[in-house]
CSV table of C-alpha atoms in Angstrom, one decimal:
chain,number,residue,atom,x,y,z
A,212,MET,CA,98.3,71.1,137.5
A,213,PHE,CA,96.8,74.4,137.9
A,214,GLU,CA,96.6,74.1,142.0
A,215,THR,CA,100.2,75.0,141.8
A,216,LEU,CA,99.5,78.4,140.2
A,217,GLN,CA,100.2,81.5,142.8
A,218,SER,CA,98.4,84.5,142.6
A,219,GLN,CA,99.6,87.6,140.5
A,220,PRO,CA,99.9,91.0,142.0
A,221,ALA,CA,96.2,93.0,140.9
A,222,ASP,CA,97.0,95.5,137.9
A,223,LYS,CA,97.2,99.2,140.0
A,224,ILE,CA,95.9,101.0,137.0
A,225,LEU,CA,93.3,98.8,135.8
A,226,ALA,CA,91.7,98.7,139.8
A,227,LEU,CA,91.9,102.1,139.5
A,228,MET,CA,90.0,102.3,136.6
A,229,GLN,CA,87.4,100.2,138.1
A,230,MET,CA,87.5,102.4,141.2
A,231,TYR,CA,86.8,105.5,138.5
A,232,ARG,CA,84.0,103.9,136.9
A,233,ASP,CA,82.3,103.0,140.3
A,234,ASP,CA,82.8,106.4,141.9
A,235,PRO,CA,78.9,108.2,141.5
A,236,ARG,CA,80.4,111.9,141.6
A,237,ASP,CA,79.6,114.2,138.8
A,238,THR,CA,83.1,116.1,139.3
A,239,LYS,CA,85.5,112.9,139.1
A,240,ILE,CA,88.3,113.3,137.0
A,241,ASP,CA,90.2,110.1,135.2
A,242,LEU,CA,93.7,111.0,135.1
A,243,GLY,CA,95.0,107.4,135.6
A,244,VAL,CA,94.2,105.9,132.0
A,245,GLY,CA,97.6,106.5,129.4
A,246,VAL,CA,95.6,107.2,126.7
A,247,TYR,CA,94.7,110.2,124.8
A,248,LYS,CA,91.5,111.6,125.1
A,249,ASP,CA,89.9,114.8,123.1
A,250,ALA,CA,88.2,117.5,125.1
A,251,THR,CA,85.0,115.4,125.3
A,252,GLY,CA,87.1,112.4,126.9
A,253,LEU,CA,87.0,110.6,123.8
A,254,THR,CA,90.0,108.8,122.1
A,255,PRO,CA,89.2,109.7,118.2
A,256,VAL,CA,90.3,107.5,115.3
A,257,MET,CA,92.3,109.9,113.4
A,258,ARG,CA,91.0,111.2,110.0
A,259,ALA,CA,94.3,110.1,108.1
A,260,VAL,CA,93.6,106.2,109.6
A,261,LYS,CA,90.2,106.1,108.3
A,262,ALA,CA,91.0,107.2,104.9
A,263,ALA,CA,93.8,104.7,104.8
A,264,GLU,CA,91.5,101.8,106.4
A,265,GLN,CA,88.9,102.7,103.6
A,266,GLN,CA,92.1,102.4,100.8
A,267,ILE,CA,93.1,99.1,102.2
A,268,TRP,CA,89.0,97.8,102.5
A,269,GLN,CA,89.1,98.6,99.0
A,270,SER,CA,92.2,97.6,97.6
A,271,GLN,CA,93.2,94.6,99.8
A,272,ASP,CA,92.5,91.1,98.3
A,273,SER,CA,94.0,89.1,100.6
A,274,LYS,CA,94.3,88.3,104.3
A,275,VAL,CA,97.3,86.0,104.1
A,276,TYR,CA,100.4,85.9,106.2
A,277,THR,CA,102.9,88.7,105.6
A,278,GLY,CA,105.9,87.0,106.8
A,279,LEU,CA,107.7,86.4,110.4
A,280,ILE,CA,109.0,90.0,110.3
A,281,GLY,CA,105.8,91.8,109.2
A,282,ASP,CA,105.6,93.4,105.9
A,283,PRO,CA,109.3,95.2,104.8
A,284,ALA,CA,107.4,97.9,103.6
A,285,PHE,CA,105.9,99.0,107.4
A,286,SER,CA,109.4,98.3,108.8
A,287,ASP,CA,111.1,100.8,106.1
A,288,ALA,CA,108.7,103.4,106.9
A,289,MET,CA,108.9,103.5,110.4
A,290,ILE,CA,112.4,103.1,110.2
A,291,GLU,CA,112.7,106.2,108.2
A,292,LEU,CA,109.9,108.2,110.5
A,293,VAL,CA,112.3,107.3,113.6
A,294,LEU,CA,115.7,107.6,112.3
A,295,ALA,CA,115.6,109.6,108.9
A,296,GLY,CA,118.8,108.6,107.6
A,297,ALA,CA,120.8,108.7,111.0
A,298,VAL,CA,122.4,105.3,110.1
A,299,PRO,CA,122.8,103.4,107.1
A,300,ARG,CA,119.5,101.6,106.6
A,301,ASP,CA,121.7,98.3,105.7
A,302,THR,CA,122.7,98.3,109.2
A,303,VAL,CA,119.2,98.3,110.6
A,304,ALA,CA,117.4,94.9,111.1
A,305,ALA,CA,113.4,95.0,112.1
A,306,ALA,CA,110.3,93.0,113.0
A,307,ALA,CA,107.0,94.2,113.3
A,308,THR,CA,105.3,93.0,116.8
A,309,PRO,CA,102.3,93.3,118.6
A,310,GLY,CA,102.6,96.9,120.1
A,311,GLY,CA,105.2,98.6,121.8
A,312,THR,CA,104.9,96.3,124.5
A,313,GLY,CA,105.6,93.4,122.0
A,314,ALA,CA,109.1,94.9,121.0
A,315,VAL,CA,110.4,95.5,124.2
A,316,ARG,CA,109.5,92.1,125.4
A,317,GLN,CA,111.3,90.7,122.0
A,318,ALA,CA,114.3,93.2,122.5
A,319,PHE,CA,114.9,91.6,126.2
A,320,GLU,CA,114.5,88.2,125.0
A,321,LEU,CA,117.5,89.0,122.1
A,322,ILE,CA,119.7,90.6,124.8
A,323,GLN,CA,119.2,87.3,126.7
A,324,MET,CA,120.0,85.1,124.1
A,325,ALA,CA,123.3,87.2,123.1
A,326,ARG,CA,124.1,88.1,126.6
A,327,PRO,CA,122.9,85.4,129.3
A,328,ASP,CA,124.8,87.7,132.1
A,329,ALA,CA,123.8,91.5,130.9
A,330,ARG,CA,122.2,93.8,133.4
A,331,VAL,CA,119.7,95.8,132.3
A,332,PHE,CA,119.9,99.3,133.6
A,333,VAL,CA,116.5,100.9,134.0
A,334,SER,CA,115.3,104.3,135.4
A,335,ASP,CA,113.3,105.0,138.5
A,336,PRO,CA,110.9,105.4,137.7
A,337,THR,CA,110.0,103.3,134.4
A,338,TRP,CA,106.8,102.0,133.5
A,339,PRO,CA,105.7,98.7,135.2
A,340,ASN,CA,105.8,96.4,132.0
A,341,HIS,CA,109.5,97.2,131.9
A,342,LEU,CA,110.2,95.6,135.3
A,343,SER,CA,107.6,92.8,135.2
A,344,ILE,CA,109.0,91.2,131.9
A,345,LEU,CA,112.7,91.7,133.1
A,346,LYS,CA,111.3,89.7,136.2
A,347,TYR,CA,109.5,87.0,134.2
A,348,LEU,CA,112.8,86.8,132.3
A,349,GLY,CA,114.8,86.4,135.4
A,350,MET,CA,117.3,89.3,134.0
A,351,GLU,CA,119.3,91.1,136.5
A,352,VAL,CA,117.8,95.0,136.8
A,353,VAL,CA,120.2,98.0,137.7
A,354,ASN,CA,118.1,101.0,139.0
A,355,TYR,CA,119.2,104.4,137.9
A,356,ARG,CA,118.2,107.7,139.5
A,357,TYR,CA,116.2,109.8,137.0
A,358,PHE,CA,113.3,112.1,139.0
A,359,ASP,CA,114.0,114.4,141.7
A,360,ASP,CA,110.9,114.7,143.4
A,361,GLU,CA,111.9,118.4,144.9
A,362,SER,CA,112.6,120.0,141.5
A,363,ARG,CA,110.1,117.7,139.4
A,364,GLY,CA,112.6,117.9,137.3
A,365,VAL,CA,115.6,115.1,136.2
A,366,ASP,CA,118.2,114.3,138.7
A,367,PHE,CA,120.3,114.1,136.0
A,368,ASP,CA,124.0,114.5,138.2
A,369,GLY,CA,122.7,111.1,139.9
A,370,MET,CA,121.5,109.6,136.5
A,371,ILE,CA,125.0,109.8,135.0
A,372,ALA,CA,127.2,108.1,138.2
A,373,ASP,CA,125.1,105.6,138.2
A,374,LEU,CA,125.2,105.0,134.4
A,375,SER,CA,129.2,105.3,134.6
A,376,LYS,CA,128.7,102.1,136.5
A,377,ALA,CA,127.7,100.3,133.5
A,378,HIS,CA,130.2,98.3,131.6
A,379,ALA,CA,130.5,96.9,128.1
A,380,GLY,CA,127.8,93.7,127.8
A,381,ASP,CA,125.1,95.7,130.0
A,382,VAL,CA,122.1,97.6,128.7
A,383,ILE,CA,121.1,100.9,129.5
A,384,LEU,CA,117.2,101.2,128.9
A,385,LEU,CA,116.5,104.9,128.2
A,386,HIS,CA,113.2,106.7,127.1
A,387,GLY,CA,112.8,108.4,123.8
A,388,CYS,CA,110.9,111.7,123.8
A,389,CYS,CA,107.9,111.9,126.4
A,390,HIS,CA,108.1,108.6,127.4
A,391,ASN,CA,109.3,108.6,131.0
A,392,PRO,CA,105.9,108.4,133.1
A,393,THR,CA,107.1,111.6,134.9
A,394,GLY,CA,106.6,113.9,132.1
A,395,ALA,CA,110.6,115.4,132.5
A,396,ASN,CA,113.1,115.2,129.6
A,397,LEU,CA,116.6,115.6,129.0
A,398,ASN,CA,118.1,118.4,127.2
A,399,ALA,CA,120.2,118.1,124.1
A,400,SER,CA,123.3,118.8,126.5
A,401,GLU,CA,122.1,116.2,128.9
A,402,TRP,CA,121.9,113.8,126.2
A,403,ASP,CA,125.3,114.7,124.9
A,404,ALA,CA,126.4,113.6,128.2
A,405,VAL,CA,124.7,110.1,128.2
A,406,ILE,CA,126.2,109.4,124.8
A,407,LYS,CA,129.9,110.0,126.3
A,408,VAL,CA,128.9,107.3,129.2
A,409,LEU,CA,127.6,105.1,126.5
A,410,GLN,CA,130.9,105.5,124.8
A,411,GLU,CA,133.0,105.2,127.7
A,412,THR,CA,131.4,102.4,129.1
A,413,GLY,CA,130.8,100.4,126.1
A,414,ALA,CA,127.1,99.7,127.1
A,415,THR,CA,124.6,99.3,124.6
A,416,PRO,CA,121.7,101.7,124.7
A,417,MET,CA,117.9,100.5,124.4
A,418,ILE,CA,115.4,103.4,123.6
A,419,ASP,CA,112.0,102.6,124.3
A,420,ILE,CA,109.8,105.4,122.1
A,421,ALA,CA,106.5,105.6,121.7
A,422,TYR,CA,105.3,109.2,121.9
A,423,GLN,CA,106.9,110.6,118.7
A,424,GLY,CA,105.2,113.7,117.8
A,425,PHE,CA,103.8,114.6,121.3
A,426,GLY,CA,106.6,116.8,122.5
A,427,ASP,CA,107.9,119.5,120.6
A,428,GLY,CA,107.4,118.2,117.3
A,429,LEU,CA,108.1,115.0,114.8
A,430,ALA,CA,111.9,115.6,113.9
A,431,GLU,CA,112.4,117.3,117.2
A,432,ASP,CA,111.1,114.4,119.2
A,433,ALA,CA,113.5,112.2,117.6
A,434,ALA,CA,116.6,114.3,117.3
A,435,ALA,CA,117.9,112.2,120.7
A,436,THR,CA,117.3,108.6,119.4
A,437,ARG,CA,119.0,109.8,115.8
A,438,LYS,CA,122.0,111.1,117.7
A,439,ILE,CA,122.5,108.3,119.8
A,440,VAL,CA,122.5,105.4,117.1
A,441,ALA,CA,124.9,107.7,114.8
A,442,ALA,CA,127.4,107.8,117.8
A,443,VAL,CA,127.2,104.3,119.2
A,444,PRO,CA,127.8,100.8,117.3
A,445,GLU,CA,124.7,99.0,118.3
A,446,CYS,CA,121.6,99.8,119.5
A,447,LEU,CA,117.9,98.4,120.1
A,448,ILE,CA,114.7,100.5,119.3
A,449,ALA,CA,111.5,99.5,120.3
A,450,ALA,CA,109.0,101.8,118.5
A,451,SER,CA,105.0,102.0,119.1
A,452,CYS,CA,102.6,103.3,116.7
A,453,SER,CA,99.8,103.2,119.4
A,454,LYS,CA,99.7,106.9,120.5
A,455,ASN,CA,100.9,108.9,117.4
A,456,PHE,CA,98.6,107.4,115.0
A,457,GLY,CA,96.1,106.4,118.2
A,458,ILE,CA,95.6,103.0,117.0
A,459,TYR,CA,96.0,101.6,120.5
A,460,ARG,CA,93.7,98.4,120.0
A,461,GLU,CA,95.8,97.6,116.8
A,462,ARG,CA,99.0,96.7,118.9
A,463,THR,CA,101.6,98.0,116.3
A,464,GLY,CA,104.8,98.1,117.2
A,465,LEU,CA,108.4,97.4,115.6
A,466,LEU,CA,111.7,96.3,117.1
A,467,MET,CA,115.0,97.9,115.4
A,468,ALA,CA,118.6,96.3,116.0
A,469,ILE,CA,121.0,98.5,114.5
A,470,ALA,CA,124.4,96.9,114.2
A,471,ALA,CA,128.0,98.3,113.8
A,472,ASP,CA,128.4,97.6,110.0
A,473,PRO,CA,126.1,95.8,107.1
A,474,ALA,CA,127.7,92.3,107.7
A,475,ALA,CA,126.3,91.6,110.9
A,476,ARG,CA,122.7,93.0,110.0
A,477,LYS,CA,121.3,89.4,108.7
A,478,LEU,CA,122.4,87.7,111.6
A,479,ASN,CA,120.4,90.5,113.4
A,480,GLN,CA,117.6,90.0,111.2
A,481,ASP,CA,117.1,86.0,110.9
A,482,THR,CA,117.4,86.4,115.1
A,483,LEU,CA,114.3,88.8,115.2
A,484,ALA,CA,112.7,86.3,112.7
A,485,PHE,CA,113.2,83.6,114.9
A,486,LEU,CA,112.1,85.0,117.9
A,487,ASN,CA,109.1,86.2,116.6
A,488,ARG,CA,108.2,82.6,115.5
A,489,GLN,CA,109.1,81.3,118.9
A,490,ASN,CA,106.7,84.0,120.6
A,491,TYR,CA,103.5,84.2,118.1
A,492,SER,CA,104.7,83.6,114.3
A,493,PHE,CA,103.6,86.3,112.2
A,494,PRO,CA,102.8,89.7,113.6
A,495,PRO,CA,99.5,91.3,113.2
A,496,ASP,CA,99.3,93.5,109.9
A,497,HIS,CA,96.2,95.8,110.3
A,498,GLY,CA,97.7,98.5,111.9
A,499,ALA,CA,101.2,98.0,110.0
A,500,ARG,CA,99.4,98.7,106.9
A,501,ILE,CA,97.6,101.3,108.5
A,502,VAL,CA,100.7,103.1,109.1
A,503,THR,CA,102.4,102.2,105.9
A,504,THR,CA,99.8,103.6,104.0
A,505,ILE,CA,99.7,106.8,105.7
A,506,LEU,CA,103.4,107.5,105.8
A,507,ASN,CA,103.6,106.4,102.0
A,508,ASP,CA,100.9,108.8,100.7
A,509,ALA,CA,101.7,112.2,100.6
A,510,ALA,CA,98.1,113.6,101.6
A,511,LEU,CA,97.4,111.3,104.0
A,512,ARG,CA,100.9,111.8,105.8
A,513,GLU,CA,100.2,115.9,105.6
A,514,ASP,CA,96.7,115.4,107.3
A,515,TRP,CA,98.5,113.0,110.1
A,516,MET,CA,101.0,115.5,110.9
A,517,GLN,CA,98.5,118.1,111.2
A,518,GLU,CA,96.2,116.2,113.3
A,519,LEU,CA,99.3,115.1,115.2
A,520,GLU,CA,100.2,118.7,115.7
A,521,ASP,CA,96.7,119.4,116.8
A,522,VAL,CA,96.9,117.0,119.6
A,523,ARG,CA,100.3,118.2,120.8
A,524,GLY,CA,99.5,121.6,120.9
A,525,THR,CA,96.1,120.6,122.8
A,526,MET,CA,98.5,118.8,125.4
A,527,LEU,CA,100.6,122.5,125.6
A,528,ASN,CA,97.8,124.5,126.3
A,529,LEU,CA,96.5,122.2,129.1
A,530,ARG,CA,99.9,122.5,130.6
A,531,THR,CA,100.2,125.9,130.9
A,532,GLN,CA,96.5,126.5,131.4
A,533,LEU,CA,96.9,124.3,134.7
A,534,ALA,CA,100.4,125.8,135.6
A,535,GLY,CA,98.6,129.2,135.3
A,536,GLU,CA,95.7,128.0,137.4
A,537,LEU,CA,98.0,126.6,140.0
A,538,GLN,CA,100.4,129.7,140.1
A,539,ARG,CA,97.1,132.1,140.8
A,540,LEU,CA,95.6,129.9,143.9
A,541,SER,CA,99.1,129.5,145.3
A,542,GLY,CA,100.7,132.6,144.7
A,543,SER,CA,103.8,131.1,143.6
A,544,ASP,CA,105.9,129.4,140.8
A,545,ARG,CA,106.1,126.0,142.2
A,546,PHE,CA,104.0,124.2,139.6
A,547,GLY,CA,105.9,125.8,137.1
A,548,PHE,CA,107.2,122.6,135.9
A,549,LEU,CA,104.0,121.2,134.5
A,550,ALA,CA,104.4,123.8,131.7
A,551,GLN,CA,107.8,122.5,131.3
A,552,HIS,CA,107.1,118.7,130.9
A,553,ARG,CA,106.6,117.3,127.7
A,554,GLY,CA,103.9,114.7,126.4
A,555,MET,CA,100.9,113.3,127.9
A,556,PHE,CA,102.2,112.6,131.6
A,557,SER,CA,103.4,114.5,134.6
A,558,ARG,CA,104.8,113.4,138.0
A,559,LEU,CA,103.3,115.7,141.0
A,560,GLY,CA,106.1,114.6,143.2
A,561,THR,CA,103.9,113.8,146.0
A,562,THR,CA,103.0,111.1,148.6
A,563,PRO,CA,100.9,107.9,147.9
A,564,GLU,CA,98.6,109.5,150.9
A,565,LYS,CA,98.2,113.1,149.0
A,566,VAL,CA,97.3,110.8,146.2
A,567,GLU,CA,95.0,109.4,147.6
A,568,GLU,CA,93.3,112.1,149.4
A,569,LEU,CA,92.9,113.4,146.3
A,570,ARG,CA,90.8,110.4,145.1
A,571,ALA,CA,89.2,110.5,148.5
A,572,LYS,CA,87.8,114.2,149.0
A,573,HIS,CA,88.0,115.4,145.0
A,574,GLY,CA,87.4,112.4,143.1
A,575,VAL,CA,90.7,112.8,141.0
A,576,TYR,CA,92.2,109.6,139.9
A,577,MET,CA,96.1,109.3,139.3
A,578,VAL,CA,98.4,106.4,140.1
A,579,SER,CA,99.6,106.2,143.3
A,580,ASP,CA,103.3,107.7,142.7
A,581,SER,CA,101.5,111.0,141.5
A,582,ARG,CA,101.5,110.6,137.8
A,583,MET,CA,98.8,112.1,135.9
A,584,ASN,CA,97.8,112.2,132.5
A,585,ILE,CA,97.9,115.5,131.5
A,586,ALA,CA,95.1,114.7,128.3
A,587,GLY,CA,92.4,113.8,131.0
A,588,LEU,CA,91.8,117.5,131.5
A,589,ASN,CA,89.8,119.6,129.8
A,590,GLN,CA,88.8,123.6,130.1
A,591,GLN,CA,86.1,122.5,132.8
A,592,THR,CA,88.1,120.0,135.2
A,593,ILE,CA,91.6,122.1,135.1
A,594,PRO,CA,89.9,124.5,137.9
A,595,ILE,CA,88.7,121.5,139.8
A,596,LEU,CA,92.0,119.5,139.6
A,597,ALA,CA,93.8,122.6,140.5
A,598,ARG,CA,91.7,123.4,144.1
A,599,ALA,CA,91.8,120.2,144.6
A,600,ILE,CA,95.6,119.9,144.6
A,601,ILE,CA,96.0,123.3,146.7
A,602,ASP,CA,93.4,121.9,149.1
A,603,VAL,CA,95.3,118.5,150.0
A,604,GLY,CA,98.5,121.2,150.5
A,605,ILE,CA,100.8,119.5,147.9
């Protein structure tokens, strides 16, 4: 049987991680891995997470399954966090998933069940797992323009022109706040224009949101998602708790399917349960229970929000400092976009050859499309990175 298997492409990020580990230089900088790191290079366990785990350990008296869709209390807590009443709760079906990627996979399978001929409009660029899952499922992908290498911002006119080609039965995959790997986000008026396209074409939006709280604040970062769900009859949302709760290894996510009216919710809910049963049966619970405990405990929630705000502030400061250092070295404001981007990532908008030169000459590791993790920097490495960027002529 197994001799018929074909080799799969190597994961570029994992290969980059290994190259970084093998690099003996003391000044090397890892900007490739997509996790938050503090100034010491550690991805810490948040205070509220530790406290919630202690509560769970003391009170939990069983490890029995929670149900095919997970604990309903987790769904309720996350729906409130993301949507905050933007649509009636009785229109929202939800199911816990193994991480945000699990929610994305279940969403694509739900689309395939409902509309086998659906086209999925995907931004250029997007995350590799979006494209990989869609290819594996045999679903048709239509790219839409998003990032402009010249301005290092959103190619909004190109985006709208491409999205206008969608029609009813198609799905438009949108990135929630800070989620596009470029770091460039739409502003409020641009989101309004996207909503207008959704209404005119009848296409269904699917929002992948994994960084709520990393951009401009918890409520501010969810504003576009809330506006979209209130403006269209149906929507899918894949939410991740890995980043803003720092529970990466617990694989905690939620898929929401928002229906036009409460009568359609039961079918959606039953279908989500069915899909969970086919893929992994009962979803993991530990991370979901941590999140539920934090969001339903006033003191823990306040502490979590404060620590998340500290994380957000740290990344904004790193952006400002890097942009300022590059302005000082270059004598121009061409790197000002770094301070305008939000979240963990920014895309420099340079060539793979320049990225390789950064690695070879200066030990700076980032993905070949020039996406870098701002959270991989600290006070000591910002000047090193800035000099390297100027030296290779970006």
